[in-house]
mmCIF file of C-alpha atoms in Angstrom:
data_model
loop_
_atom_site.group_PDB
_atom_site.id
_atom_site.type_symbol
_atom_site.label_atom_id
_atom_site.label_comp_id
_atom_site.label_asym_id
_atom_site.label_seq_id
_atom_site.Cartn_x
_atom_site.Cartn_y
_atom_site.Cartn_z
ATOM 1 C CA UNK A 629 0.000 0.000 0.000
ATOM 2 C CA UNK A 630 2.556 2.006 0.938
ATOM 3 C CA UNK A 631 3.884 3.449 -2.805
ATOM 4 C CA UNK A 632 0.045 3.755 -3.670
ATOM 5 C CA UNK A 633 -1.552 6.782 -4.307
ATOM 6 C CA UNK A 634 -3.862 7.319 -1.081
ATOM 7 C CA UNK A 635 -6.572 9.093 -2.041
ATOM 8 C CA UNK A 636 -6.833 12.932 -1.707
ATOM 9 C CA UNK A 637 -4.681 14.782 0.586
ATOM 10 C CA UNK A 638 -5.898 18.014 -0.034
ATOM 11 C CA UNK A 639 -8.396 20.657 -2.331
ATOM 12 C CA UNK A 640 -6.701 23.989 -2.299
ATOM 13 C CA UNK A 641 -9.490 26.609 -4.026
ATOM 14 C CA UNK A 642 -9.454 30.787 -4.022
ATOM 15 C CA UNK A 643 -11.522 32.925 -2.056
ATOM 16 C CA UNK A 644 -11.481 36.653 -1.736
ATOM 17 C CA UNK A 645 -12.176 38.352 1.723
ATOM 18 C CA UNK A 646 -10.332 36.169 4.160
ATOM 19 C CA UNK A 647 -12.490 36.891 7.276
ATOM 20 C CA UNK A 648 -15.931 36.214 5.288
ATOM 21 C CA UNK A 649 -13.933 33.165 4.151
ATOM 22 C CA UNK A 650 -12.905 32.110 7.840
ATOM 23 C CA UNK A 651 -15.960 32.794 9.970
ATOM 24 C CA UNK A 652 -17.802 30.594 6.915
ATOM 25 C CA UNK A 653 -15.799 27.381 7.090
ATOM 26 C CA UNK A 654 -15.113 27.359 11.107
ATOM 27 C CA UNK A 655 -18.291 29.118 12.158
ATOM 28 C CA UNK A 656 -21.353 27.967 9.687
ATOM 29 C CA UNK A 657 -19.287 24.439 8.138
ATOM 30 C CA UNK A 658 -17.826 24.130 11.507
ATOM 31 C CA UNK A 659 -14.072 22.701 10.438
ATOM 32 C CA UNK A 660 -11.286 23.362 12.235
ATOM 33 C CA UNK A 661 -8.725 26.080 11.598
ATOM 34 C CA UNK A 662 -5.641 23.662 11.591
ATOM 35 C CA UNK A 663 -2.807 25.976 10.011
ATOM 36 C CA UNK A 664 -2.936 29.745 9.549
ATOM 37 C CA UNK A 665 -0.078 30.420 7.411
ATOM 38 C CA UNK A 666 0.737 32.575 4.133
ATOM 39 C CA UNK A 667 0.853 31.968 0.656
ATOM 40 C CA UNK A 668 4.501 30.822 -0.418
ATOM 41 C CA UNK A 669 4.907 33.116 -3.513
ATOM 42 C CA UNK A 670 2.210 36.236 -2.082
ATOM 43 C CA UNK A 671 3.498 36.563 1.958
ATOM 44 C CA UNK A 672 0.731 39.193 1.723
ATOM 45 C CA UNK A 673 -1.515 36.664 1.526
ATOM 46 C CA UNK A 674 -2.867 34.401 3.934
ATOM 47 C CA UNK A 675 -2.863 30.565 3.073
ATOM 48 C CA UNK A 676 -6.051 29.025 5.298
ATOM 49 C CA UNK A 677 -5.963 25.061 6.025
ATOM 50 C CA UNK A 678 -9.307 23.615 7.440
ATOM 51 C CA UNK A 679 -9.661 19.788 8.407
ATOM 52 C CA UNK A 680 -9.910 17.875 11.531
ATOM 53 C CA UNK A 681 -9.079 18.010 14.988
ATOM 54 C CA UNK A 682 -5.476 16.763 13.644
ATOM 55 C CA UNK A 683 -5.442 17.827 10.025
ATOM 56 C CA UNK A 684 -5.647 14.370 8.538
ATOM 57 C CA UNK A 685 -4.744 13.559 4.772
ATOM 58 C CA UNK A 686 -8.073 13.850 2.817
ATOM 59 C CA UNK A 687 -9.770 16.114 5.582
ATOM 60 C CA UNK A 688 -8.106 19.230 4.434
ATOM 61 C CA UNK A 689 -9.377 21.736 2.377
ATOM 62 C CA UNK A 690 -7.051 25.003 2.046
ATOM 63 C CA UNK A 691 -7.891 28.544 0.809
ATOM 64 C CA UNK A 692 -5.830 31.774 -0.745
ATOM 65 C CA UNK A 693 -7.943 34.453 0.087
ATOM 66 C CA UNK A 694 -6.883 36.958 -2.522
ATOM 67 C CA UNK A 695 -8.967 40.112 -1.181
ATOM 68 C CA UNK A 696 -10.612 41.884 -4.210
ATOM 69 C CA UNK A 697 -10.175 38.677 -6.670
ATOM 70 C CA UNK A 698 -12.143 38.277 -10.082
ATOM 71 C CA UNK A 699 -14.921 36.338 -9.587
ATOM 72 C CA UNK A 700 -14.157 32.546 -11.071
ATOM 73 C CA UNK A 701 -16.229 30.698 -13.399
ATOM 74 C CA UNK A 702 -16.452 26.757 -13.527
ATOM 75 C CA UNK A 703 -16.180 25.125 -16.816
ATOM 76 C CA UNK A 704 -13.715 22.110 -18.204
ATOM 77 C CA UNK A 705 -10.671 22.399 -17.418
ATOM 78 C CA UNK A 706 -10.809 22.474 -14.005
ATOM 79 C CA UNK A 707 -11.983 20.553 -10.508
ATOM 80 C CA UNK A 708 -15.522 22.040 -10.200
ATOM 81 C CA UNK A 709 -17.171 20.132 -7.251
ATOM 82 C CA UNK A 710 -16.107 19.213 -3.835
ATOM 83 C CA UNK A 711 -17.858 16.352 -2.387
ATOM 84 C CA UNK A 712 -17.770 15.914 1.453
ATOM 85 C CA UNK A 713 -18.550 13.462 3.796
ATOM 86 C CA UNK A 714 -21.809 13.500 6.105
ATOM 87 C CA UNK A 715 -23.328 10.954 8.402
ATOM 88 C CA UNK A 716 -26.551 9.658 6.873
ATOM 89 C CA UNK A 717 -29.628 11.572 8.065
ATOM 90 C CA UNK A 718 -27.883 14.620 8.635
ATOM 91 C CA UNK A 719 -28.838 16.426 5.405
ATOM 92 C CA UNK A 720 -31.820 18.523 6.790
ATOM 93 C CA UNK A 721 -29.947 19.991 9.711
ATOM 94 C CA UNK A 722 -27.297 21.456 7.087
ATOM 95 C CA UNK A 723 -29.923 22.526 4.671
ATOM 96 C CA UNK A 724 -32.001 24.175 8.208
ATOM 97 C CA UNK A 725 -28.474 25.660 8.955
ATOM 98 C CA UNK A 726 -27.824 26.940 5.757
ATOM 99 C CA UNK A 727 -31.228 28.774 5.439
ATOM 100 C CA UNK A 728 -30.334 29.989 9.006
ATOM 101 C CA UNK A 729 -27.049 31.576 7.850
ATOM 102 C CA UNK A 730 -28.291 32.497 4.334
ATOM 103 C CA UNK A 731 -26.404 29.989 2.368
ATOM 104 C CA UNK A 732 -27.337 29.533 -1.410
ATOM 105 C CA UNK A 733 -28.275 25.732 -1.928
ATOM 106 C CA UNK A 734 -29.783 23.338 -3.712
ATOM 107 C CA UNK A 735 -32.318 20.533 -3.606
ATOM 108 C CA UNK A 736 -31.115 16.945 -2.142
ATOM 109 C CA UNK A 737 -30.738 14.759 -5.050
ATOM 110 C CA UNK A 738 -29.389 11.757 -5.404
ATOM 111 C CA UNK A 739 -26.458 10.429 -7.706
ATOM 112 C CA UNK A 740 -24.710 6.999 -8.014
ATOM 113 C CA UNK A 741 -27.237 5.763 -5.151
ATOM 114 C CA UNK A 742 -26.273 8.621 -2.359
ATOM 115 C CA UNK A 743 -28.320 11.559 -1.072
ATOM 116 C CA UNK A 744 -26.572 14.829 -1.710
ATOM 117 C CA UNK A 745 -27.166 18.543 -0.879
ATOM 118 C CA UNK A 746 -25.951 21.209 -3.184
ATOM 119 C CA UNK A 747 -24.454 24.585 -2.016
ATOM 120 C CA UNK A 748 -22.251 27.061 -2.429
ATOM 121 C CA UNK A 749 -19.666 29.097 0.417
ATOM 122 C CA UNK A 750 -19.801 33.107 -0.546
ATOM 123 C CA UNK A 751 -17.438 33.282 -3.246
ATOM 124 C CA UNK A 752 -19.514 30.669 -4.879
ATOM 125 C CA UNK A 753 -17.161 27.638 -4.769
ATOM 126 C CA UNK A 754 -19.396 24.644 -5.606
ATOM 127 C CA UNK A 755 -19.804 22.010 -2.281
ATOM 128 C CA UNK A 756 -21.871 18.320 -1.880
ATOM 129 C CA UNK A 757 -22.777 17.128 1.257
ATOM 130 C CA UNK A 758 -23.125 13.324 0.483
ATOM 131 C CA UNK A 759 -24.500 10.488 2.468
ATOM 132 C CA UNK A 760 -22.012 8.229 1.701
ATOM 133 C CA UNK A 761 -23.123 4.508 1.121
ATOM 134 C CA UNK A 762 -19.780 2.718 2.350
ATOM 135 C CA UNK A 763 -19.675 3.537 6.272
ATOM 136 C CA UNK A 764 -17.216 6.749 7.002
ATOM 137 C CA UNK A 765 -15.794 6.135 10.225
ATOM 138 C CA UNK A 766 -13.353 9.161 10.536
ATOM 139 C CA UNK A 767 -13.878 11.184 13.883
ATOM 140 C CA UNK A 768 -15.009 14.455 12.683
ATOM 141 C CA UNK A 769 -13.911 17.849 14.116
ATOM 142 C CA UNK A 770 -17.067 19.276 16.408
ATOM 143 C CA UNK A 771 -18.240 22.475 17.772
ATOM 144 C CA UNK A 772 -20.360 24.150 20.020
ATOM 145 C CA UNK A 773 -23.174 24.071 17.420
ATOM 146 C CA UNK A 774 -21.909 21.062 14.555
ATOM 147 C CA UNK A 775 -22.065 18.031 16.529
ATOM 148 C CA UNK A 776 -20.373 14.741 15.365
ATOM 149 C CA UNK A 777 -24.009 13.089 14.427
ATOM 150 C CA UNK A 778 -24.220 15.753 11.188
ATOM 151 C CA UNK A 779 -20.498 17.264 11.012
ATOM 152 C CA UNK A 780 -18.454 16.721 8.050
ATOM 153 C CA UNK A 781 -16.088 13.686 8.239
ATOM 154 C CA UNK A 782 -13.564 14.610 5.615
ATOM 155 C CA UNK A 783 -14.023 14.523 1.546
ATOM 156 C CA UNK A 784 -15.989 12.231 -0.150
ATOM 157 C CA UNK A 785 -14.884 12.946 -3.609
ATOM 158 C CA UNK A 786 -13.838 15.860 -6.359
ATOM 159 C CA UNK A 787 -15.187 16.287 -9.464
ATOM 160 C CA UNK A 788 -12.956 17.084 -12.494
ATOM 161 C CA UNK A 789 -15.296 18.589 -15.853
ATOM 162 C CA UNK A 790 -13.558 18.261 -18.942
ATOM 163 C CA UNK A 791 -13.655 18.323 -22.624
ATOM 164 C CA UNK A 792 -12.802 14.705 -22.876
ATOM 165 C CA UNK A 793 -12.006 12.450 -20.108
ATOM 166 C CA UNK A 794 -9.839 9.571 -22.002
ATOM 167 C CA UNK A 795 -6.280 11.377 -21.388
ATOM 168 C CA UNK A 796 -7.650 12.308 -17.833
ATOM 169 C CA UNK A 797 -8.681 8.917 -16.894
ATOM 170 C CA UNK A 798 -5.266 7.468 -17.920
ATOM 171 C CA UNK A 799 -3.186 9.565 -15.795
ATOM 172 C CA UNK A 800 -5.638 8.052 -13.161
ATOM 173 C CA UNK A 801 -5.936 4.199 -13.953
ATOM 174 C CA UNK A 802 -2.518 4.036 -15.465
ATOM 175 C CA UNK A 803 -0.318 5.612 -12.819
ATOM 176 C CA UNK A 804 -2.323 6.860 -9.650
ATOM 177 C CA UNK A 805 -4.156 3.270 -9.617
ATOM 178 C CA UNK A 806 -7.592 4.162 -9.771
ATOM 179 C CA UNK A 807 -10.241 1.964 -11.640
ATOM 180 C CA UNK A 808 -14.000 2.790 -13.066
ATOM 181 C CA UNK A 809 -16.635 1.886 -10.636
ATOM 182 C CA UNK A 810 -19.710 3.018 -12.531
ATOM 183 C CA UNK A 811 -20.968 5.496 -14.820
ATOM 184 C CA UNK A 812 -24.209 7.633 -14.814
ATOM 185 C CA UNK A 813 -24.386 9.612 -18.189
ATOM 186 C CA UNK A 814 -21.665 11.763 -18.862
ATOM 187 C CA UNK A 815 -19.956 11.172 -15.453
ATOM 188 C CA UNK A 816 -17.522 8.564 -14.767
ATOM 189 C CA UNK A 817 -16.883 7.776 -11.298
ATOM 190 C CA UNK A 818 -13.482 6.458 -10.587
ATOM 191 C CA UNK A 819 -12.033 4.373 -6.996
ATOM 192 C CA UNK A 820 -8.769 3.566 -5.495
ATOM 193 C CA UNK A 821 -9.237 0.633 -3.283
ATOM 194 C CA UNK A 822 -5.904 2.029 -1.544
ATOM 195 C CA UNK A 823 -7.960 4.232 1.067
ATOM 196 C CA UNK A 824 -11.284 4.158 2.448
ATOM 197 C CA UNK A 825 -12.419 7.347 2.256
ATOM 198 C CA UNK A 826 -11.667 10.394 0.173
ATOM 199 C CA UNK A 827 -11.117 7.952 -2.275
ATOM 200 C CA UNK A 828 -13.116 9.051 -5.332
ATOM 201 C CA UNK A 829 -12.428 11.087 -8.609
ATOM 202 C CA UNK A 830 -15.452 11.879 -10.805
ATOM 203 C CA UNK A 831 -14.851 13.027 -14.371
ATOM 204 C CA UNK A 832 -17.609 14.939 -16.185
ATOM 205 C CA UNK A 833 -17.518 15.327 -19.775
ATOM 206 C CA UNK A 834 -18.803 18.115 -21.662
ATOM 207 C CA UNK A 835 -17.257 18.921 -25.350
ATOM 208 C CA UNK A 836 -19.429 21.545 -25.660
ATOM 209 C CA UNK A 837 -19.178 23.581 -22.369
ATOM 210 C CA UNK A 838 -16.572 26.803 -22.118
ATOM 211 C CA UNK A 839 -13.475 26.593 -20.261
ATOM 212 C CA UNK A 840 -13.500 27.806 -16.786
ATOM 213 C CA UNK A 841 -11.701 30.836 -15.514
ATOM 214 C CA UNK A 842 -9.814 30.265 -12.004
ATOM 215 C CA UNK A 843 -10.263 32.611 -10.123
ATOM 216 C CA UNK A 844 -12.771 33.514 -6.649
ATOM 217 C CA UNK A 845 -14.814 30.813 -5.908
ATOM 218 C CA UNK A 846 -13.328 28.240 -8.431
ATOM 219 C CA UNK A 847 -10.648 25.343 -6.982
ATOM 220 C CA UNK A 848 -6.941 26.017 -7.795
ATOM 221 C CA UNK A 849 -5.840 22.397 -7.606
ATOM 222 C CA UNK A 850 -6.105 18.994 -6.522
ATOM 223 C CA UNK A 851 -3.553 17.202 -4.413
ATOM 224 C CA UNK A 852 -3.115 13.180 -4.287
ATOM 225 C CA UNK A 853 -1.820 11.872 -1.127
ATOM 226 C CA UNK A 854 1.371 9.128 -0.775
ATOM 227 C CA UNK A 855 2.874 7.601 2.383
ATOM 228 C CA UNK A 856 6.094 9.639 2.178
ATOM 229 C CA UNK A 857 8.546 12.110 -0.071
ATOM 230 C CA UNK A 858 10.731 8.877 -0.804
ATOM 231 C CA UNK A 859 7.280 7.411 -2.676
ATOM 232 C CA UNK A 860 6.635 11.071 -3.885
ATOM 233 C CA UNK A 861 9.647 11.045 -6.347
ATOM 234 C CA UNK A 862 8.510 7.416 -7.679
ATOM 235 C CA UNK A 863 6.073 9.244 -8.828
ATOM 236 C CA UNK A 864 7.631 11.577 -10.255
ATOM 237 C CA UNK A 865 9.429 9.428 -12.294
ATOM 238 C CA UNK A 866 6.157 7.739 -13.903
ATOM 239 C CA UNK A 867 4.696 10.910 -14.772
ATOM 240 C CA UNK A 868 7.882 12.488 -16.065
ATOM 241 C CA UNK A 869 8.134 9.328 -18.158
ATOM 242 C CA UNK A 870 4.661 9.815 -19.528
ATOM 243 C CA UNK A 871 5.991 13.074 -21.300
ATOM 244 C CA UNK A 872 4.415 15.358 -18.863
ATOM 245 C CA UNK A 873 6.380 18.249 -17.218
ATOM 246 C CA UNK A 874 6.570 17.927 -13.963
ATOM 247 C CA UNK A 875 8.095 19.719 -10.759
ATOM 248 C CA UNK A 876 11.145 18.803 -8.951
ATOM 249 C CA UNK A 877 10.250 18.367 -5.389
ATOM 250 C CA UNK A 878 8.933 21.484 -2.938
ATOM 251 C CA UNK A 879 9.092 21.694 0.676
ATOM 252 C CA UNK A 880 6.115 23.123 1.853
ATOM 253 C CA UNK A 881 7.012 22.859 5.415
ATOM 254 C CA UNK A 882 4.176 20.428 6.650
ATOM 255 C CA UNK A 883 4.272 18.205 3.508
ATOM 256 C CA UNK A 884 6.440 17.770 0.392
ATOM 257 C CA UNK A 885 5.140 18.596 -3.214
ATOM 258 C CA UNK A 886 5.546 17.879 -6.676
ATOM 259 C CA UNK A 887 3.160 19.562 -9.413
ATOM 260 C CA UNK A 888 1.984 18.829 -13.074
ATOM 261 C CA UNK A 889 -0.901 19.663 -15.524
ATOM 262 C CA UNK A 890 -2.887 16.827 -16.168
ATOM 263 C CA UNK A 891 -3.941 16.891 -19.883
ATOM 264 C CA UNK A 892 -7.349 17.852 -19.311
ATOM 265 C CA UNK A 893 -5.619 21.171 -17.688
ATOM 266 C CA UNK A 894 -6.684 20.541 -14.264
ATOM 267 C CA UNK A 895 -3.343 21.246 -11.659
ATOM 268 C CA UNK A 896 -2.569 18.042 -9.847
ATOM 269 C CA UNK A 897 -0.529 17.783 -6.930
ATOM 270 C CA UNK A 898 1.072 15.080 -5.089
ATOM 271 C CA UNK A 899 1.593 15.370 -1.287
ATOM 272 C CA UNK A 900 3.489 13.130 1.468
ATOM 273 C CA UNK A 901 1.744 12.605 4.287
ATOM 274 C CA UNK A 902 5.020 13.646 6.140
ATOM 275 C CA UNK A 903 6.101 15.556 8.303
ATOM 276 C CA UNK A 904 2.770 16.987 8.873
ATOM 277 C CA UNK A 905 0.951 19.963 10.668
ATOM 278 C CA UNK A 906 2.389 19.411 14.208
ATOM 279 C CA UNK A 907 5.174 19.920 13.625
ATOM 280 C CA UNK A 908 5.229 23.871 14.733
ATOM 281 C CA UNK A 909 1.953 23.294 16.389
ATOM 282 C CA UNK A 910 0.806 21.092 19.275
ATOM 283 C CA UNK A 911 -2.012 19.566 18.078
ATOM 284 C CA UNK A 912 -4.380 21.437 20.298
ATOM 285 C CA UNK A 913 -3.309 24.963 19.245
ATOM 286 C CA UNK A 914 -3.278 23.771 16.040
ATOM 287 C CA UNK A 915 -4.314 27.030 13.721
ATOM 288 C CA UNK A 916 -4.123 29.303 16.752
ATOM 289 C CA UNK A 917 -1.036 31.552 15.563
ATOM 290 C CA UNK A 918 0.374 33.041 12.153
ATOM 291 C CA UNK A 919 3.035 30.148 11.006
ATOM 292 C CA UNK A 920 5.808 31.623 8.517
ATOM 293 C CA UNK A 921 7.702 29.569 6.382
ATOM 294 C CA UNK A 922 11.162 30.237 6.780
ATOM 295 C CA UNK A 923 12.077 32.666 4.524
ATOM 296 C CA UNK A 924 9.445 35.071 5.366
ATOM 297 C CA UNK A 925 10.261 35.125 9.907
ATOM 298 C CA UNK A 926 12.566 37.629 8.993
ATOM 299 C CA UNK A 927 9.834 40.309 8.058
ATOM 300 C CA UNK A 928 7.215 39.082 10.443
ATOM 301 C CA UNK A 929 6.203 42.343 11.297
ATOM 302 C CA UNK A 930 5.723 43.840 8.208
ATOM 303 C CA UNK A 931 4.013 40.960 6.689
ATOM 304 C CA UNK A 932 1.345 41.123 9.718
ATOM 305 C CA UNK A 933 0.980 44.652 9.348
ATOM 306 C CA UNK A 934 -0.178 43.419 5.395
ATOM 307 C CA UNK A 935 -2.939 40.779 6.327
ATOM 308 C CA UNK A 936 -6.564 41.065 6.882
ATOM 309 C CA UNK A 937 -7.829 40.869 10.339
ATOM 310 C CA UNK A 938 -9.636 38.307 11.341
ATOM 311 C CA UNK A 939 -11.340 39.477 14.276
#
């Protein structure tokens, strides 16, 4: 298992005003703020991680709020839908809650035999709460108001859209391991039997629909998870071999990175599961201060000076 891809290990997606954007996921979505750090090419920027109590692989979902972005648009060419994990009969509270809090939804619907809700966060980025149908037994994070019987367990799935999913599904059967489960229409669902959870890619595809534009509320990339950096450059070897240009490896302080365009145009990422988010952090005041990366401790006053406020 170990030299496997593992599933997602993360959805990183742009928002623009960072407090609307934090007070929405840890307040109304009720996930915890695991690291507050900045972006590692804007320092002006913050770079928001939300996930469980511990920041698990396939739990976190991580934002650049870019204040005063373009508003996005989804299309092909890009991950459009995040699917995440909810215990079965918990569908009304969210859609009570997001009423309560003004939250543009949907109707429940069902796909592939599992109850979904529809909505979007306020930059528009597209969300599914699904009731899985294989048992999710990850401990969710919980708060005074999102108790552990309805709170989101970690992703269920992303959905890539794309002009034409052959290339796509390639990358994904012939070198991250993935196989077709079923197919409903124009949407192929695809499994890695690796993982449990967070262990489904959905490719839609749509010839005739416009290429999205990334930008607020649209998802910047998708990251794959592996065991370790030592399985991350095995990887990199397949792809590169494959004729796709590909990264050399990045430190990103609580995992290591490589990145490459998958044909379809969507930005994949693979992460190591190592060394993780404690390791500047206990794990309970996880999120609780501004982490630098290195390079940036240097002008840690200015750069505070630069960011929103929060509070």
């Amino acid at each position: 298992m170990e030299n496997q891809i593992l599933g997602l290990h993360h959805i990183t997606a742009i928002a623009g005003n960072a407090k609307r954007n934090h007070d929405f996921y840890t307040k109304v979505l009720g996930l915890r703020l695991v690291k507050k750090t900045v972006n590692f090419d804007d320092p002006g920027t913050y770079h928001f991680y939300y996930g469980d109590e511990v920041g698990s692989a396939g739990t976190i979902l991580t934002f650049f709020p870019w204040e005063g972005t373009a508003q996005g648009r989804t299309g092909t060419g890009l991950a459009t839908d995040i699917g995440y994990s909810v215990p079965k009969g918990s569908l009304d509270f969210w859609a009570d809650r997001f009423t309560e809090f003004k939250v543009k939804q949907g109707n429940k619907d069902e796909k592939f035999g599992e109850l979904y809700l529809p909505f979007q966060d306020p930059d528009g980025l597209k969300i599914n709460l699904i009731e899985s149908k294989i048992e999710d037994t990850r401990k969710p994070w919980e708060t005074a108001d999102v108790k552990a019987d309805v709170a989101t367990k970690g992703f269920h799935s992303i959905v890539l859209t794309l002009k034409n999913i052959k290339p796509t599904a390639e990358i994904l059967t012939d070198i991250f391991g993935y196989k077709l489960l079923e197919q409903e229409g124009n949407r192929y669902r695809f499994i890695t039997d690796a993982v449990e959870n967070a262990a489904i890619v959905d490719l839609i595809e749509s010839p005739n629909e416009e290429r999205g534009y990334n930008a607020g509320g649209t998802n910047h990339h998708v990251a794959f998870r592996v065991k370790n950096d030592q399985v991350l450059m095995e990887f990199r070897e397949k792809i590169a071999s494959k004729g796709l240009n590909i990264t050399p490896k990045i430190d990103r302080d609580y995992f290591f990175s490589l990145y490459f365009r998958e044909p379809g145009g969507v930005l994949f990422e693979l992460a190591s599961e190592n060394p993780g988010f404690a390791i500047d952090e206990t794990i309970e005041n996880l999120g609780s201060s501004l982490r630098l990366p290195k390079q940036y401790e240097s002008s840690r006053a200015e750069i505070e000076k630069i960011l929103p406020k929060l509070v």
